[in-house]
Coordinates of C-alpha atoms in Angstrom, one line a residue:
Chain A
M1 CA -31.9 4.6 -2.4
K2 CA -28.8 6.2 -3.6
F3 CA -25.6 4.4 -1.4
E4 CA -23.1 2.7 -3.5
A5 CA -20.6 2.1 -1.0
I6 CA -20.0 1.6 2.8
V7 CA -16.6 1.9 4.3
I8 CA -16.0 1.2 7.9
G9 CA -12.8 1.7 10.3
L10 CA -12.3 -0.4 13.4
S11 CA -9.4 -0.3 15.9
S12 CA -8.8 -2.3 19.4
G13 CA -12.2 -4.3 19.8
G14 CA -12.7 -4.6 16.0
M15 CA -12.5 -8.4 16.0
S16 CA -15.3 -8.9 17.9
A17 CA -17.4 -6.3 16.1
M18 CA -16.5 -7.5 12.9
K19 CA -17.5 -10.9 13.7
M20 CA -21.3 -10.0 15.5
M21 CA -21.4 -7.8 12.1
F22 CA -20.6 -10.6 9.8
S23 CA -22.9 -12.8 11.8
I24 CA -26.1 -10.5 11.5
L25 CA -25.8 -9.2 8.1
P26 CA -27.9 -11.0 5.3
K27 CA -26.1 -13.3 2.5
D28 CA -27.9 -10.9 -0.3
F29 CA -26.5 -7.9 1.3
G30 CA -25.8 -5.9 -1.8
I31 CA -23.8 -2.5 -1.0
P32 CA -20.3 -3.1 -0.9
I33 CA -18.3 -2.6 2.0
V34 CA -14.7 -1.9 2.6
I35 CA -13.2 -1.8 6.1
V36 CA -10.0 -1.0 7.6
Q37 CA -9.2 -3.1 10.9
H38 CA -5.9 -1.7 12.6
I39 CA -3.6 -4.8 12.6
N40 CA 0.2 -6.4 12.9
A41 CA 1.8 -5.5 10.1
N42 CA 3.5 -9.1 10.2
S43 CA 0.0 -10.8 10.5
N44 CA -0.2 -12.9 6.9
G45 CA -4.1 -12.2 6.1
F46 CA -5.3 -15.5 7.1
W47 CA -7.6 -14.1 9.3
I48 CA -9.4 -12.6 6.9
K49 CA -9.8 -16.4 5.3
F50 CA -10.9 -17.0 8.7
L51 CA -13.4 -14.7 8.8
N52 CA -14.7 -15.5 5.2
D53 CA -14.9 -19.2 6.1
N54 CA -17.0 -18.4 9.3
S55 CA -19.6 -16.7 7.3
N56 CA -22.4 -16.7 4.8
L57 CA -21.0 -13.7 3.3
N58 CA -18.1 -13.1 0.5
I59 CA -15.3 -11.4 2.5
K60 CA -11.8 -11.1 0.8
E61 CA -8.6 -9.1 1.2
A62 CA -8.9 -6.2 -1.2
D63 CA -6.2 -6.6 -4.3
E64 CA -4.6 -3.9 -5.8
K65 CA -6.4 -2.7 -9.1
E66 CA -9.4 -4.8 -8.0
K67 CA -13.1 -3.6 -9.0
I68 CA -15.2 -2.9 -6.3
M69 CA -18.7 -4.9 -6.8
P70 CA -21.7 -4.9 -5.1
G71 CA -22.2 -8.3 -2.6
N72 CA -18.2 -8.0 -1.3
I73 CA -16.8 -6.9 1.9
Y74 CA -13.1 -6.0 1.1
I75 CA -10.9 -5.5 4.0
A76 CA -7.4 -3.9 3.8
P77 CA -4.5 -6.0 3.8
P78 CA -1.8 -5.7 6.9
N79 CA 1.0 -3.2 6.1
Y80 CA -0.6 -1.7 3.1
H81 CA -2.7 1.8 2.7
L82 CA -5.8 1.1 1.0
L83 CA -7.0 3.6 -1.3
I84 CA -9.9 3.9 -4.2
E85 CA -9.7 5.3 -7.3
K86 CA -12.2 7.7 -9.2
N87 CA -13.0 4.4 -11.5
K88 CA -13.8 2.5 -8.4
T89 CA -11.2 0.0 -8.4
F90 CA -8.5 -0.3 -5.3
S91 CA -4.7 0.7 -5.0
L92 CA -2.5 -0.3 -2.5
T93 CA 0.4 1.8 -1.4
I94 CA 3.2 1.4 1.1
D95 CA 3.4 5.3 2.1
E96 CA 4.5 6.1 5.7
R97 CA 2.2 5.3 8.3
V98 CA -1.1 7.7 9.0
N99 CA -2.0 8.1 12.6
F100 CA 0.7 5.4 13.3
A101 CA -1.5 3.4 11.2
R102 CA -0.7 1.1 8.0
P103 CA -3.6 0.8 6.4
S104 CA -5.0 4.0 8.2
I105 CA -8.8 4.5 8.4
D106 CA -8.5 8.5 7.2
V107 CA -6.8 7.2 3.9
L108 CA -9.2 5.0 2.8
F109 CA -12.0 7.4 3.8
E110 CA -10.5 10.5 2.0
T111 CA -10.4 8.8 -1.2
A112 CA -13.7 7.0 -0.9
A113 CA -15.2 10.4 -0.1
E114 CA -13.7 11.9 -3.4
T115 CA -14.9 8.8 -5.1
Y116 CA -18.3 8.2 -4.0
K117 CA -19.3 11.8 -2.6
E118 CA -22.8 11.5 -1.3
K119 CA -23.5 7.9 -2.4
L120 CA -21.0 6.7 0.6
I121 CA -21.6 6.0 4.3
G122 CA -18.8 6.2 6.5
I123 CA -19.0 4.4 9.8
V124 CA -16.2 4.7 13.0
L125 CA -16.7 1.8 15.2
T126 CA -14.7 0.8 18.2
G127 CA -10.7 2.1 18.7
A128 CA -8.3 3.2 21.0
N129 CA -6.8 5.9 18.5
Q130 CA -7.9 8.7 16.6
D131 CA -7.5 7.4 13.1
G132 CA -10.9 8.1 11.1
T133 CA -11.7 11.4 12.8
E134 CA -10.2 13.4 9.5
G135 CA -11.8 10.8 7.1
I136 CA -15.4 10.6 8.2
K137 CA -15.0 14.7 8.1
H138 CA -14.2 14.5 5.0
I139 CA -17.2 12.3 4.0
K140 CA -19.4 14.8 5.7
E141 CA -17.5 17.6 3.9
F142 CA -18.7 15.6 0.5
G143 CA -22.1 14.8 1.4
G144 CA -22.0 11.3 2.6
L145 CA -23.8 9.9 5.7
A146 CA -21.3 9.5 8.6
I147 CA -22.4 6.9 11.5
I148 CA -20.4 6.3 14.7
Q149 CA -20.7 3.8 17.4
D150 CA -22.0 5.2 20.4
P151 CA -18.7 5.4 22.5
E152 CA -20.5 4.2 25.7
T153 CA -21.1 0.7 24.0
A154 CA -17.9 0.3 22.2
E155 CA -15.3 -1.8 23.4
S156 CA -12.6 1.2 22.8
S157 CA -14.6 4.5 23.3
Y158 CA -11.6 7.1 22.2
M159 CA -12.0 6.5 18.3
P160 CA -15.8 6.7 18.1
A161 CA -15.6 9.8 20.7
S162 CA -13.2 11.5 18.6
A163 CA -14.9 11.0 15.7
M164 CA -18.1 12.4 17.2
A165 CA -16.4 15.5 18.6
A166 CA -15.4 16.3 14.8
I167 CA -18.3 16.2 13.1
K168 CA -22.3 16.0 13.3
A169 CA -22.9 12.7 12.8
D170 CA -26.2 11.4 10.9
Y171 CA -26.6 8.5 13.3
I172 CA -24.9 7.7 17.0
L173 CA -26.0 3.9 17.7
P174 CA -24.9 0.8 19.5
L175 CA -23.6 -1.8 16.9
A176 CA -26.4 -3.6 16.5
E177 CA -28.7 -0.7 15.5
I178 CA -26.1 0.2 13.0
I179 CA -26.1 -3.2 11.4
A180 CA -30.0 -3.0 11.6
L181 CA -29.9 0.2 9.9
L182 CA -27.5 -0.9 7.3
I183 CA -29.9 -3.9 6.3
K184 CA -32.8 -1.6 6.2
I185 CA -30.6 1.1 3.9
D186 CA -30.0 -1.8 1.5
Q187 CA -33.3 -3.3 1.0
Q188 CA -34.8 0.0 0.2
K189 CA -32.2 0.1 -2.0
N190 CA -33.1 -3.1 -3.6
Chain B
M1 CA -8.7 16.6 -13.9
E2 CA -6.8 19.7 -12.5
I3 CA -4.3 17.4 -10.9
S4 CA -3.9 15.4 -14.5
L5 CA -3.0 19.0 -15.4
L6 CA -0.5 19.7 -12.8
L7 CA 1.4 16.1 -13.7
E8 CA 1.5 17.2 -17.4
A9 CA 3.3 20.7 -16.4
V10 CA 5.9 18.7 -14.1
Y11 CA 6.4 16.2 -16.8
Q12 CA 7.1 19.2 -19.9
K13 CA 9.1 21.0 -17.7
Y14 CA 11.2 18.8 -15.8
G15 CA 10.9 15.3 -17.5
Y16 CA 9.6 13.5 -14.3
D17 CA 6.4 11.1 -15.5
F18 CA 3.8 10.7 -13.0
R19 CA 1.0 10.9 -15.5
Q20 CA 0.6 6.9 -15.2
Y21 CA 0.7 6.7 -11.4
S22 CA -2.3 5.6 -9.1
Q23 CA -4.5 8.9 -9.1
A24 CA -5.8 8.6 -5.7
H25 CA -2.2 8.3 -4.4
I26 CA -0.8 11.5 -6.5
G27 CA -3.9 13.4 -5.3
R28 CA -3.4 12.9 -1.4
R29 CA 0.3 13.8 -1.7
V30 CA -0.2 16.9 -3.4
R31 CA -3.3 18.0 -1.4
N32 CA -0.8 17.4 1.7
R33 CA 2.0 19.6 0.3
M34 CA -0.7 21.9 -0.5
A35 CA -1.7 22.2 2.8
L36 CA 1.8 22.2 4.5
S37 CA 2.6 25.3 2.1
G38 CA -0.7 26.8 2.5
I39 CA -1.7 26.8 -1.5
N40 CA -5.2 26.5 -1.7
D41 CA -5.9 25.3 -5.4
I42 CA -4.5 23.2 -8.0
S43 CA -3.8 26.2 -10.5
Q44 CA -1.8 28.0 -7.8
I45 CA 0.4 25.1 -7.1
Q46 CA 0.8 24.6 -10.7
S47 CA 2.2 27.8 -11.4
K48 CA 4.5 27.5 -8.1
V49 CA 5.7 24.1 -9.8
L50 CA 7.2 26.0 -12.8
E51 CA 8.0 29.1 -11.3
D52 CA 10.0 27.9 -8.6
K53 CA 12.6 25.3 -9.0
E54 CA 13.2 24.4 -5.3
F55 CA 9.8 23.8 -4.8
A56 CA 9.4 21.8 -7.9
Y57 CA 12.1 19.4 -6.4
Q58 CA 10.2 19.5 -2.9
L59 CA 7.0 18.2 -4.7
L60 CA 9.3 15.5 -6.5
Q61 CA 10.3 14.4 -2.9
D62 CA 6.6 14.0 -1.7
L63 CA 5.5 11.8 -4.6
S64 CA 8.4 9.7 -4.4
I65 CA 8.1 6.7 -1.8
T66 CA 11.1 5.9 0.1
V67 CA 9.4 4.1 2.5
T68 CA 11.5 0.8 3.1
E69 CA 13.0 -1.5 5.8
M70 CA 15.9 -4.0 5.9
F71 CA 15.0 -7.5 5.4
R72 CA 11.3 -6.3 5.0
D73 CA 8.7 -9.6 5.0
P74 CA 11.5 -11.7 6.5
E75 CA 9.5 -14.7 5.0
F76 CA 10.8 -13.4 1.6
Y77 CA 13.9 -13.3 2.7
K78 CA 14.1 -17.1 3.7
S79 CA 12.8 -18.1 0.3
L80 CA 15.1 -16.2 -1.6
R81 CA 17.8 -18.1 0.5
K82 CA 15.8 -21.4 -0.4
N83 CA 14.7 -20.9 -3.8
V84 CA 17.0 -18.1 -5.5
I85 CA 20.5 -18.6 -4.0
P86 CA 20.9 -22.3 -5.4
I87 CA 20.4 -20.7 -8.9
L88 CA 22.4 -18.0 -8.2
K89 CA 25.4 -20.5 -7.3
T90 CA 25.4 -22.1 -10.5
Y91 CA 26.7 -18.3 -12.1
P92 CA 30.3 -17.4 -12.2
F93 CA 29.2 -14.1 -12.3
I94 CA 25.9 -12.5 -10.8
K95 CA 24.1 -9.4 -12.0
I96 CA 21.3 -8.2 -9.4
W97 CA 19.0 -5.1 -10.3
H98 CA 17.1 -3.8 -7.6
A99 CA 14.5 -1.5 -9.2
G100 CA 13.4 1.5 -7.1
C101 CA 15.7 1.2 -4.1
A102 CA 14.9 4.2 -2.4
T103 CA 17.5 4.8 0.4
G104 CA 19.1 1.5 -0.2
E105 CA 17.7 -0.8 2.6
E106 CA 17.1 -3.6 0.1
A107 CA 20.3 -3.8 -1.7
Y108 CA 22.1 -3.9 1.8
S109 CA 19.9 -6.8 2.7
M110 CA 20.8 -8.8 -0.6
A111 CA 24.2 -7.6 0.1
I112 CA 24.4 -9.2 3.4
L113 CA 22.3 -12.6 2.2
L114 CA 25.2 -12.9 -0.5
Q115 CA 28.1 -12.5 2.1
E116 CA 26.8 -15.1 4.1
E117 CA 26.3 -17.5 1.0
G118 CA 29.8 -16.8 -0.1
L119 CA 28.4 -15.3 -3.4
Y120 CA 28.8 -11.5 -2.8
D121 CA 32.6 -11.5 -4.2
R122 CA 31.5 -12.5 -7.6
T123 CA 28.2 -10.2 -8.0
T124 CA 27.3 -6.6 -9.1
I125 CA 24.3 -5.1 -7.5
Y126 CA 23.1 -2.1 -9.5
A127 CA 20.7 -0.2 -7.2
T128 CA 18.6 2.4 -9.0
D129 CA 16.0 5.0 -8.4
F130 CA 14.9 8.1 -10.1
N131 CA 15.1 10.0 -6.6
Q132 CA 18.6 11.3 -6.6
L133 CA 18.6 12.5 -3.1
A134 CA 17.4 9.1 -1.5
L135 CA 20.1 7.6 -3.5
N136 CA 22.5 9.9 -2.2
R137 CA 21.3 8.3 1.2
A138 CA 21.5 4.9 0.1
K139 CA 25.2 5.4 -1.0
E140 CA 26.4 6.9 2.6
G141 CA 24.8 3.6 4.3
I142 CA 24.1 5.6 7.3
F143 CA 20.6 4.7 9.4
S144 CA 19.5 5.5 12.8
N145 CA 19.4 3.6 15.7
K146 CA 15.3 3.9 16.0
V147 CA 14.8 1.7 12.9
I148 CA 18.1 -0.5 13.3
K149 CA 16.2 -2.4 16.1
E150 CA 13.4 -3.0 13.9
Y151 CA 15.9 -4.3 11.1
T152 CA 17.5 -6.6 13.6
L153 CA 14.1 -8.0 14.4
N154 CA 13.5 -8.6 10.9
Y155 CA 17.2 -10.3 10.2
Q156 CA 16.8 -12.6 13.2
L157 CA 13.4 -13.7 12.0
M158 CA 14.8 -14.4 8.3
E159 CA 17.2 -16.7 10.1
G160 CA 20.3 -14.4 9.5
K161 CA 23.7 -16.6 10.1
K162 CA 25.5 -14.0 12.2
S163 CA 24.8 -11.3 14.7
F164 CA 23.4 -8.3 12.8
S165 CA 25.5 -5.7 14.7
S166 CA 28.5 -7.5 13.0
Y167 CA 27.7 -5.5 9.6
Y168 CA 27.4 -2.1 10.8
T169 CA 29.6 0.3 13.3
S170 CA 27.6 2.2 15.7
S171 CA 28.5 5.9 16.2
Y172 CA 25.9 8.0 18.3
D173 CA 22.6 7.6 17.4
H174 CA 23.2 6.0 14.0
V175 CA 24.8 3.1 12.4
I176 CA 27.3 3.1 9.4
M177 CA 26.9 -0.2 7.3
N178 CA 30.3 -1.9 6.6
Q179 CA 32.5 -0.9 3.7
S180 CA 32.6 -4.4 2.8
L181 CA 29.2 -4.7 1.8
K182 CA 28.9 -1.4 -0.4
K183 CA 31.9 -2.6 -2.6
N184 CA 30.0 -4.3 -5.2
I185 CA 26.7 -2.1 -5.3
V186 CA 26.7 0.4 -8.2
W187 CA 24.3 3.1 -7.3
A188 CA 22.5 4.8 -10.4
N189 CA 19.9 7.2 -11.2
H190 CA 17.5 4.9 -13.5
N191 CA 13.4 6.0 -14.0
L192 CA 11.4 3.1 -14.7
V193 CA 8.6 5.3 -16.4
T194 CA 11.3 7.1 -18.6
D195 CA 14.5 5.0 -19.1
S196 CA 15.2 1.6 -20.8
V197 CA 16.9 -1.7 -20.5
F198 CA 20.7 -1.0 -19.0
A199 CA 22.3 -4.2 -18.3
E200 CA 21.3 -8.0 -18.5
V201 CA 21.0 -9.6 -15.0
N202 CA 20.3 -12.6 -13.3
L203 CA 18.1 -11.5 -10.7
I204 CA 15.6 -8.1 -10.7
L205 CA 13.9 -7.0 -7.4
C206 CA 11.0 -4.9 -7.8
R207 CA 9.0 -4.7 -4.5
N208 CA 5.8 -2.5 -4.0
V209 CA 7.1 -0.1 -6.7
L210 CA 4.4 -1.4 -9.4
I211 CA 1.7 -0.9 -7.0
Y212 CA 1.8 2.7 -7.6
F213 CA 1.1 2.6 -11.5
D214 CA -1.4 2.5 -13.6
H215 CA -2.1 -1.0 -15.7
D216 CA -0.7 0.3 -18.8
L217 CA 2.7 1.6 -17.1
Q218 CA 2.8 -1.9 -15.0
N219 CA 2.7 -3.7 -18.2
K220 CA 5.5 -1.4 -19.8
V221 CA 7.7 -1.9 -17.2
Q222 CA 7.3 -5.7 -16.9
K223 CA 8.1 -6.0 -20.5
L224 CA 11.5 -3.8 -19.5
F225 CA 12.0 -6.4 -16.9
Y226 CA 11.2 -9.2 -18.9
N227 CA 14.0 -7.8 -21.7
S228 CA 16.7 -7.3 -19.1
L229 CA 16.6 -10.8 -17.5
I230 CA 18.6 -13.8 -18.9
G231 CA 16.8 -16.8 -19.6
G232 CA 16.2 -18.4 -16.3
G233 CA 16.8 -15.1 -14.7
V234 CA 14.7 -14.7 -11.8
L235 CA 12.1 -11.7 -10.8
C236 CA 10.8 -10.7 -7.1
L237 CA 7.8 -8.7 -6.8
G238 CA 6.1 -7.2 -3.6
S239 CA 3.6 -9.3 -1.8
K240 CA 0.7 -7.9 -3.1
E241 CA 1.9 -7.8 -7.1
S242 CA 1.6 -10.3 -9.6
L243 CA 1.8 -11.1 -13.1
H244 CA -1.9 -11.6 -13.5
F245 CA -2.7 -9.0 -15.6
S246 CA 0.2 -8.8 -17.7
T247 CA 0.8 -10.4 -20.9
L248 CA 4.0 -11.8 -20.0
E249 CA 2.7 -13.9 -17.0
E250 CA 2.8 -17.2 -19.6
K251 CA 6.9 -16.4 -20.1
Y252 CA 7.6 -17.2 -16.4
S253 CA 7.3 -20.3 -14.2
V254 CA 6.7 -19.6 -10.4
L255 CA 9.2 -20.4 -7.9
D256 CA 7.1 -19.1 -4.7
K257 CA 3.4 -18.0 -5.2
N258 CA 3.0 -16.5 -1.7
Q259 CA 6.5 -14.6 -1.9
R260 CA 5.9 -13.6 -5.6
I261 CA 9.1 -14.8 -6.9
F262 CA 9.1 -16.1 -10.5
K263 CA 11.4 -17.3 -13.1
K264 CA 11.9 -16.6 -17.0
K265 CA 11.4 -19.4 -19.2
Y266 CA 13.7 -20.3 -21.4

């Protein structure tokens, strides 16, 4: 299979969704995953370490200029936008909030779409905000695969519903089935 | 590809050099400007930049990030008070450089901290930016009531010694910073990308500027900072910035790893 990266956006309800995802994904999951979770600006990033300490996966805060490597899960640091450069490295910025959010899902998704094009999977999960809608549109325009959490099964339905209204998603599924699908895609790749 | 042609044109015509900035960042800002101005392709924006000076300066504003706060990252200011102020106290005269000061919030924060520590009268703060509009606003020292609430909270979190409201005068929907805070701040136009050393200083603060630059430009600016600091001088970077990829890393010792505060070795 062709996919080189997965980007995921979460807002309210995101913590329990991530915990579930990280407990199911196998240790050898290959495709790199990049995540924006809306979080309080003064949070110090300790929660990312906490997630890593309680998982088999390699979960870390994305560093500026860091090269995106298979087998890693990267999370945007609080109070910075996370962008992906053409050379598949990260940039961080302190630009204005987008959709009241920094980090913003749209910012990650738009720059990821331009870099990975049809080799990107974009996923919008639980949230009470419309961040991610423009970004997932962008991912579709560049030929990527769009997956949205079935709003009825999301802790907060607004964000996935907003994304659903904007595009024709490739998959609309409950979280457990999204995870199963990702595992299947990743195994086909190997 | 085409964005790099646009940046080349901006540099050749106006002397502002964004060629070594984060391309993903510049791309977003340029596309936002195109959407706002109803421009559909890059070649069109390029000719508009070359022909229309006002539009070019608008684009410069778009590419210049002026997002800042007073006492942004209160933990950083606590560390400044604890780890850097004692060093500054050993000097008869103190020179501080805020590189990329934007609208001046951090320079005012520093002036407040120095006043509280009894150091301000023997200090000169050079606050520089390439964005003249931002500098003009910084000089005025007028901030909206809306942001003052947030700044007050930051000030309390960094354990400020007074009431924050004693540092400004309220007027309608904004506040004016006290004249006594402004008197030793020199606001000056300086471009980190194209300008060179202008003073020897005891302390440099450049927070969340280098993240916008590529490795080569980061290294070049790090060299500029190194050459501008006296031996034993202190360098403060943003919370996600480091000296890791700089050839100068070994020429500094670490004063506070988490808050990214470094001391130039003698």
